[in-house]
Amino acid sequence: MDALEYLKAPQKQPHGPAVAIYGAEQFLKSAALQAVTGQVLGDDDEDATPTRFAGKDADLVQVLDELRTVSMWSDCRLVIVDDADDFVSKHRAGLEKYVEQPAKKSVLVLDLKSWPKNTKLAKKVAKIGLDINCAPLKPAQVPRWVAAHAQHKYGKKIDGQAAQ
């Protein structure tokens, strides 16, 4: 799913037990991750925080243990693997096995630069969860996005000339 489409109404998109956020546009990735975090943990609960792992140092056993541990502070647990490209490459088979039978009250988020759709893992995640493409906007899309974002986020109107 395209990040702009997802960010228009994230509450309408079920996240499932696995989410892949990928692409080169860091602002969209950050906004998508914030939306997923709000969906999973709720915006009101300050005690519920995601567990984060650095992808290059993450160990599959630790990540899976965290996903399978019941949360004491919220209904659902959110585990994020940042810069997960190396992590996914190294542990692809284990991740494929996990997404076949994911933890019921946890969500795994993989923050990636690339996410080839033809892999088994990508197909399985798309089937049970959500994949969000955060590719850079095309130049023609930027003015419309600036105006829509200002209206939606800040309640401010920007005319087309100013957005250009």
PDB file of N, CA, C and O in Angstrom, residues 79-126:
ATOM      1  N   VAL A  79       6.771  -4.481  18.534  1.00  0.00           N
ATOM      2  CA  VAL A  79       8.211  -4.698  18.431  1.00  0.00           C
ATOM      3  C   VAL A  79       8.659  -4.154  17.077  1.00  0.00           C
ATOM      4  O   VAL A  79       8.160  -4.576  16.035  1.00  0.00           O
ATOM      5  N   ILE A  80       9.598  -3.219  17.108  1.00  0.00           N
ATOM      6  CA  ILE A  80      10.085  -2.561  15.896  1.00  0.00           C
ATOM      7  C   ILE A  80      11.546  -2.934  15.682  1.00  0.00           C
ATOM      8  O   ILE A  80      12.357  -2.822  16.605  1.00  0.00           O
ATOM      9  N   VAL A  81      11.864  -3.344  14.469  1.00  0.00           N
ATOM     10  CA  VAL A  81      13.259  -3.586  14.097  1.00  0.00           C
ATOM     11  C   VAL A  81      13.632  -2.471  13.117  1.00  0.00           C
ATOM     12  O   VAL A  81      13.136  -2.424  11.991  1.00  0.00           O
ATOM     13  N   ASP A  82      14.474  -1.537  13.583  1.00  0.00           N
ATOM     14  CA  ASP A  82      14.927  -0.415  12.757  1.00  0.00           C
ATOM     15  C   ASP A  82      16.024  -0.874  11.807  1.00  0.00           C
ATOM     16  O   ASP A  82      16.813  -1.757  12.143  1.00  0.00           O
ATOM     17  N   ASP A  83      16.088  -0.252  10.640  1.00  0.00           N
ATOM     18  CA  ASP A  83      17.102  -0.598   9.637  1.00  0.00           C
ATOM     19  C   ASP A  83      17.203  -2.117   9.506  1.00  0.00           C
ATOM     20  O   ASP A  83      18.269  -2.713   9.667  1.00  0.00           O
ATOM     21  N   ALA A  84      16.080  -2.728   9.186  1.00  0.00           N
ATOM     22  CA  ALA A  84      15.949  -4.186   9.268  1.00  0.00           C
ATOM     23  C   ALA A  84      16.410  -4.938   8.025  1.00  0.00           C
ATOM     24  O   ALA A  84      16.260  -6.155   7.969  1.00  0.00           O
ATOM     25  N   ASP A  85      16.999  -4.284   7.058  1.00  0.00           N
ATOM     26  CA  ASP A  85      17.400  -4.978   5.822  1.00  0.00           C
ATOM     27  C   ASP A  85      18.368  -6.133   6.097  1.00  0.00           C
ATOM     28  O   ASP A  85      18.154  -7.249   5.613  1.00  0.00           O
ATOM     29  N   ASP A  86      19.420  -5.872   6.866  1.00  0.00           N
ATOM     30  CA  ASP A  86      20.375  -6.936   7.190  1.00  0.00           C
ATOM     31  C   ASP A  86      19.731  -8.012   8.060  1.00  0.00           C
ATOM     32  O   ASP A  86      19.986  -9.198   7.889  1.00  0.00           O
ATOM     33  N   PHE A  87      18.895  -7.587   8.995  1.00  0.00           N
ATOM     34  CA  PHE A  87      18.193  -8.520   9.877  1.00  0.00           C
ATOM     35  C   PHE A  87      17.320  -9.475   9.061  1.00  0.00           C
ATOM     36  O   PHE A  87      17.336 -10.687   9.274  1.00  0.00           O
ATOM     37  N   VAL A  88      16.577  -8.942   8.112  1.00  0.00           N
ATOM     38  CA  VAL A  88      15.707  -9.767   7.270  1.00  0.00           C
ATOM     39  C   VAL A  88      16.535 -10.707   6.401  1.00  0.00           C
ATOM     40  O   VAL A  88      16.211 -11.887   6.267  1.00  0.00           O
ATOM     41  N   SER A  89      17.610 -10.212   5.830  1.00  0.00           N
ATOM     42  CA  SER A  89      18.471 -11.060   5.006  1.00  0.00           C
ATOM     43  C   SER A  89      19.053 -12.219   5.811  1.00  0.00           C
ATOM     44  O   SER A  89      19.092 -13.355   5.347  1.00  0.00           O
ATOM     45  N   LYS A  90      19.488 -11.916   7.017  1.00  0.00           N
ATOM     46  CA  LYS A  90      20.135 -12.914   7.856  1.00  0.00           C
ATOM     47  C   LYS A  90      19.143 -13.942   8.425  1.00  0.00           C
ATOM     48  O   LYS A  90      19.472 -15.108   8.575  1.00  0.00           O
ATOM     49  N   HIS A  91      17.920 -13.498   8.717  1.00  0.00           N
ATOM     50  CA  HIS A  91      16.954 -14.354   9.418  1.00  0.00           C
ATOM     51  C   HIS A  91      15.674 -14.598   8.615  1.00  0.00           C
ATOM     52  O   HIS A  91      14.615 -14.828   9.197  1.00  0.00           O
ATOM     53  N   ARG A  92      15.790 -14.573   7.294  1.00  0.00           N
ATOM     54  CA  ARG A  92      14.596 -14.701   6.448  1.00  0.00           C
ATOM     55  C   ARG A  92      13.796 -15.971   6.747  1.00  0.00           C
ATOM     56  O   ARG A  92      12.580 -15.934   6.906  1.00  0.00           O
ATOM     57  N   ALA A  93      14.450 -17.105   6.849  1.00  0.00           N
ATOM     58  CA  ALA A  93      13.747 -18.375   7.081  1.00  0.00           C
ATOM     59  C   ALA A  93      13.007 -18.354   8.420  1.00  0.00           C
ATOM     60  O   ALA A  93      11.849 -18.789   8.508  1.00  0.00           O
ATOM     61  N   GLY A  94      13.646 -17.843   9.459  1.00  0.00           N
ATOM     62  CA  GLY A  94      13.000 -17.762  10.769  1.00  0.00           C
ATOM     63  C   GLY A  94      11.820 -16.811  10.776  1.00  0.00           C
ATOM     64  O   GLY A  94      10.798 -17.075  11.413  1.00  0.00           O
ATOM     65  N   LEU A  95      11.946 -15.705  10.058  1.00  0.00           N
ATOM     66  CA  LEU A  95      10.840 -14.750   9.969  1.00  0.00           C
ATOM     67  C   LEU A  95       9.672 -15.338   9.177  1.00  0.00           C
ATOM     68  O   LEU A  95       8.510 -15.132   9.532  1.00  0.00           O
ATOM     69  N   GLU A  96       9.981 -16.075   8.106  1.00  0.00           N
ATOM     70  CA  GLU A  96       8.923 -16.732   7.333  1.00  0.00           C
ATOM     71  C   GLU A  96       8.155 -17.712   8.209  1.00  0.00           C
ATOM     72  O   GLU A  96       6.931 -17.784   8.160  1.00  0.00           O
ATOM     73  N   LYS A  97       8.884 -18.444   9.019  1.00  0.00           N
ATOM     74  CA  LYS A  97       8.258 -19.407   9.930  1.00  0.00           C
ATOM     75  C   LYS A  97       7.406 -18.669  10.972  1.00  0.00           C
ATOM     76  O   LYS A  97       6.296 -19.094  11.291  1.00  0.00           O
ATOM     77  N   TYR A  98       7.927 -17.549  11.502  1.00  0.00           N
ATOM     78  CA  TYR A  98       7.170 -16.784  12.498  1.00  0.00           C
ATOM     79  C   TYR A  98       5.856 -16.259  11.936  1.00  0.00           C
ATOM     80  O   TYR A  98       4.815 -16.361  12.585  1.00  0.00           O
ATOM     81  N   VAL A  99       5.876 -15.674  10.734  1.00  0.00           N
ATOM     82  CA  VAL A  99       4.649 -15.071  10.205  1.00  0.00           C
ATOM     83  C   VAL A  99       3.593 -16.115   9.834  1.00  0.00           C
ATOM     84  O   VAL A  99       2.431 -15.776   9.646  1.00  0.00           O
ATOM     85  N   GLU A 100       3.998 -17.378   9.748  1.00  0.00           N
ATOM     86  CA  GLU A 100       3.002 -18.434   9.534  1.00  0.00           C
ATOM     87  C   GLU A 100       2.156 -18.640  10.790  1.00  0.00           C
ATOM     88  O   GLU A 100       0.985 -18.983  10.696  1.00  0.00           O
ATOM     89  N   GLN A 101       2.750 -18.455  11.965  1.00  0.00           N
ATOM     90  CA  GLN A 101       2.042 -18.570  13.244  1.00  0.00           C
ATOM     91  C   GLN A 101       2.509 -17.450  14.172  1.00  0.00           C
ATOM     92  O   GLN A 101       3.236 -17.697  15.141  1.00  0.00           O
ATOM     93  N   PRO A 102       2.080 -16.220  13.892  1.00  0.00           N
ATOM     94  CA  PRO A 102       2.548 -15.087  14.706  1.00  0.00           C
ATOM     95  C   PRO A 102       1.873 -15.055  16.081  1.00  0.00           C
ATOM     96  O   PRO A 102       0.813 -15.657  16.290  1.00  0.00           O
ATOM     97  N   ALA A 103       2.494 -14.339  16.993  1.00  0.00           N
ATOM     98  CA  ALA A 103       1.905 -14.125  18.314  1.00  0.00           C
ATOM     99  C   ALA A 103       0.601 -13.355  18.151  1.00  0.00           C
ATOM    100  O   ALA A 103       0.511 -12.435  17.335  1.00  0.00           O
ATOM    101  N   LYS A 104      -0.397 -13.731  18.920  1.00  0.00           N
ATOM    102  CA  LYS A 104      -1.734 -13.152  18.759  1.00  0.00           C
ATOM    103  C   LYS A 104      -1.841 -11.706  19.243  1.00  0.00           C
ATOM    104  O   LYS A 104      -2.602 -10.930  18.713  1.00  0.00           O
ATOM    105  N   LYS A 105      -1.093 -11.342  20.261  1.00  0.00           N
ATOM    106  CA  LYS A 105      -1.221 -10.012  20.844  1.00  0.00           C
ATOM    107  C   LYS A 105       0.022  -9.162  20.635  1.00  0.00           C
ATOM    108  O   LYS A 105       0.366  -8.338  21.470  1.00  0.00           O
ATOM    109  N   SER A 106       0.711  -9.382  19.518  1.00  0.00           N
ATOM    110  CA  SER A 106       1.916  -8.616  19.223  1.00  0.00           C
ATOM    111  C   SER A 106       1.940  -8.237  17.753  1.00  0.00           C
ATOM    112  O   SER A 106       1.353  -8.914  16.920  1.00  0.00           O
ATOM    113  N   VAL A 107       2.648  -7.152  17.467  1.00  0.00           N
ATOM    114  CA  VAL A 107       2.831  -6.696  16.091  1.00  0.00           C
ATOM    115  C   VAL A 107       4.320  -6.469  15.863  1.00  0.00           C
ATOM    116  O   VAL A 107       4.975  -5.766  16.631  1.00  0.00           O
ATOM    117  N   LEU A 108       4.832  -7.083  14.815  1.00  0.00           N
ATOM    118  CA  LEU A 108       6.223  -6.905  14.399  1.00  0.00           C
ATOM    119  C   LEU A 108       6.259  -5.871  13.287  1.00  0.00           C
ATOM    120  O   LEU A 108       5.545  -6.002  12.289  1.00  0.00           O
ATOM    121  N   VAL A 109       7.078  -4.834  13.457  1.00  0.00           N
ATOM    122  CA  VAL A 109       7.261  -3.810  12.421  1.00  0.00           C
ATOM    123  C   VAL A 109       8.699  -3.877  11.942  1.00  0.00           C
ATOM    124  O   VAL A 109       9.629  -3.785  12.732  1.00  0.00           O
ATOM    125  N   LEU A 110       8.853  -4.036  10.641  1.00  0.00           N
ATOM    126  CA  LEU A 110      10.173  -4.043  10.015  1.00  0.00           C
ATOM    127  C   LEU A 110      10.337  -2.732   9.256  1.00  0.00           C
ATOM    128  O   LEU A 110       9.566  -2.425   8.345  1.00  0.00           O
ATOM    129  N   ASP A 111      11.326  -1.953   9.640  1.00  0.00           N
ATOM    130  CA  ASP A 111      11.641  -0.680   8.986  1.00  0.00           C
ATOM    131  C   ASP A 111      12.777  -0.964   8.005  1.00  0.00           C
ATOM    132  O   ASP A 111      13.899  -1.256   8.413  1.00  0.00           O
ATOM    133  N   LEU A 112      12.469  -0.872   6.708  1.00  0.00           N
ATOM    134  CA  LEU A 112      13.395  -1.329   5.669  1.00  0.00           C
ATOM    135  C   LEU A 112      13.643  -0.263   4.607  1.00  0.00           C
ATOM    136  O   LEU A 112      12.810   0.617   4.394  1.00  0.00           O
ATOM    137  N   LYS A 113      14.763  -0.406   3.916  1.00  0.00           N
ATOM    138  CA  LYS A 113      15.026   0.434   2.749  1.00  0.00           C
ATOM    139  C   LYS A 113      14.354  -0.157   1.516  1.00  0.00           C
ATOM    140  O   LYS A 113      13.773   0.548   0.708  1.00  0.00           O
ATOM    141  N   SER A 114      14.461  -1.483   1.367  1.00  0.00           N
ATOM    142  CA  SER A 114      13.825  -2.144   0.215  1.00  0.00           C
ATOM    143  C   SER A 114      13.043  -3.360   0.696  1.00  0.00           C
ATOM    144  O   SER A 114      13.365  -3.955   1.727  1.00  0.00           O
ATOM    145  N   TRP A 115      12.034  -3.727  -0.071  1.00  0.00           N
ATOM    146  CA  TRP A 115      11.149  -4.828   0.286  1.00  0.00           C
ATOM    147  C   TRP A 115      10.673  -5.484  -1.008  1.00  0.00           C
ATOM    148  O   TRP A 115       9.578  -5.195  -1.491  1.00  0.00           O
ATOM    149  N   PRO A 116      11.510  -6.364  -1.585  1.00  0.00           N
ATOM    150  CA  PRO A 116      11.125  -7.012  -2.841  1.00  0.00           C
ATOM    151  C   PRO A 116       9.839  -7.825  -2.664  1.00  0.00           C
ATOM    152  O   PRO A 116       9.747  -8.693  -1.807  1.00  0.00           O
ATOM    153  N   LYS A 117       8.846  -7.516  -3.473  1.00  0.00           N
ATOM    154  CA  LYS A 117       7.517  -8.136  -3.365  1.00  0.00           C
ATOM    155  C   LYS A 117       7.499  -9.596  -3.785  1.00  0.00           C
ATOM    156  O   LYS A 117       6.546 -10.304  -3.506  1.00  0.00           O
ATOM    157  N   ASN A 118       8.545 -10.054  -4.464  1.00  0.00           N
ATOM    158  CA  ASN A 118       8.537 -11.421  -4.981  1.00  0.00           C
ATOM    159  C   ASN A 118       9.083 -12.446  -3.981  1.00  0.00           C
ATOM    160  O   ASN A 118       9.143 -13.625  -4.288  1.00  0.00           O
ATOM    161  N   THR A 119       9.461 -12.030  -2.779  1.00  0.00           N
ATOM    162  CA  THR A 119       9.981 -12.979  -1.797  1.00  0.00           C
ATOM    163  C   THR A 119       8.825 -13.634  -1.041  1.00  0.00           C
ATOM    164  O   THR A 119       7.732 -13.075  -0.930  1.00  0.00           O
ATOM    165  N   LYS A 120       9.085 -14.810  -0.497  1.00  0.00           N
ATOM    166  CA  LYS A 120       8.067 -15.514   0.295  1.00  0.00           C
ATOM    167  C   LYS A 120       7.650 -14.678   1.500  1.00  0.00           C
ATOM    168  O   LYS A 120       6.468 -14.604   1.839  1.00  0.00           O
ATOM    169  N   LEU A 121       8.635 -14.075   2.138  1.00  0.00           N
ATOM    170  CA  LEU A 121       8.344 -13.284   3.331  1.00  0.00           C
ATOM    171  C   LEU A 121       7.429 -12.103   3.006  1.00  0.00           C
ATOM    172  O   LEU A 121       6.454 -11.848   3.721  1.00  0.00           O
ATOM    173  N   ALA A 122       7.724 -11.395   1.935  1.00  0.00           N
ATOM    174  CA  ALA A 122       6.889 -10.252   1.549  1.00  0.00           C
ATOM    175  C   ALA A 122       5.465 -10.693   1.229  1.00  0.00           C
ATOM    176  O   ALA A 122       4.492 -10.024   1.606  1.00  0.00           O
ATOM    177  N   LYS A 123       5.334 -11.805   0.543  1.00  0.00           N
ATOM    178  CA  LYS A 123       3.993 -12.317   0.212  1.00  0.00           C
ATOM    179  C   LYS A 123       3.228 -12.708   1.471  1.00  0.00           C
ATOM    180  O   LYS A 123       2.030 -12.454   1.587  1.00  0.00           O
ATOM    181  N   LYS A 124       3.917 -13.326   2.427  1.00  0.00           N
ATOM    182  CA  LYS A 124       3.260 -13.743   3.670  1.00  0.00           C
ATOM    183  C   LYS A 124       2.856 -12.531   4.512  1.00  0.00           C
ATOM    184  O   LYS A 124       1.778 -12.505   5.098  1.00  0.00           O
ATOM    185  N   VAL A 125       3.732 -11.535   4.581  1.00  0.00           N
ATOM    186  CA  VAL A 125       3.403 -10.328   5.343  1.00  0.00           C
ATOM    187  C   VAL A 125       2.212  -9.609   4.711  1.00  0.00           C
ATOM    188  O   VAL A 125       1.300  -9.168   5.410  1.00  0.00           O
ATOM    189  N   ALA A 126       2.186  -9.519   3.385  1.00  0.00           N
ATOM    190  CA  ALA A 126       1.064  -8.873   2.702  1.00  0.00           C
ATOM    191  C   ALA A 126      -0.247  -9.616   2.969  1.00  0.00           C
ATOM    192  O   ALA A 126      -1.311  -8.996   3.038  1.00  0.00           O
TER     193      ALA A 126
END
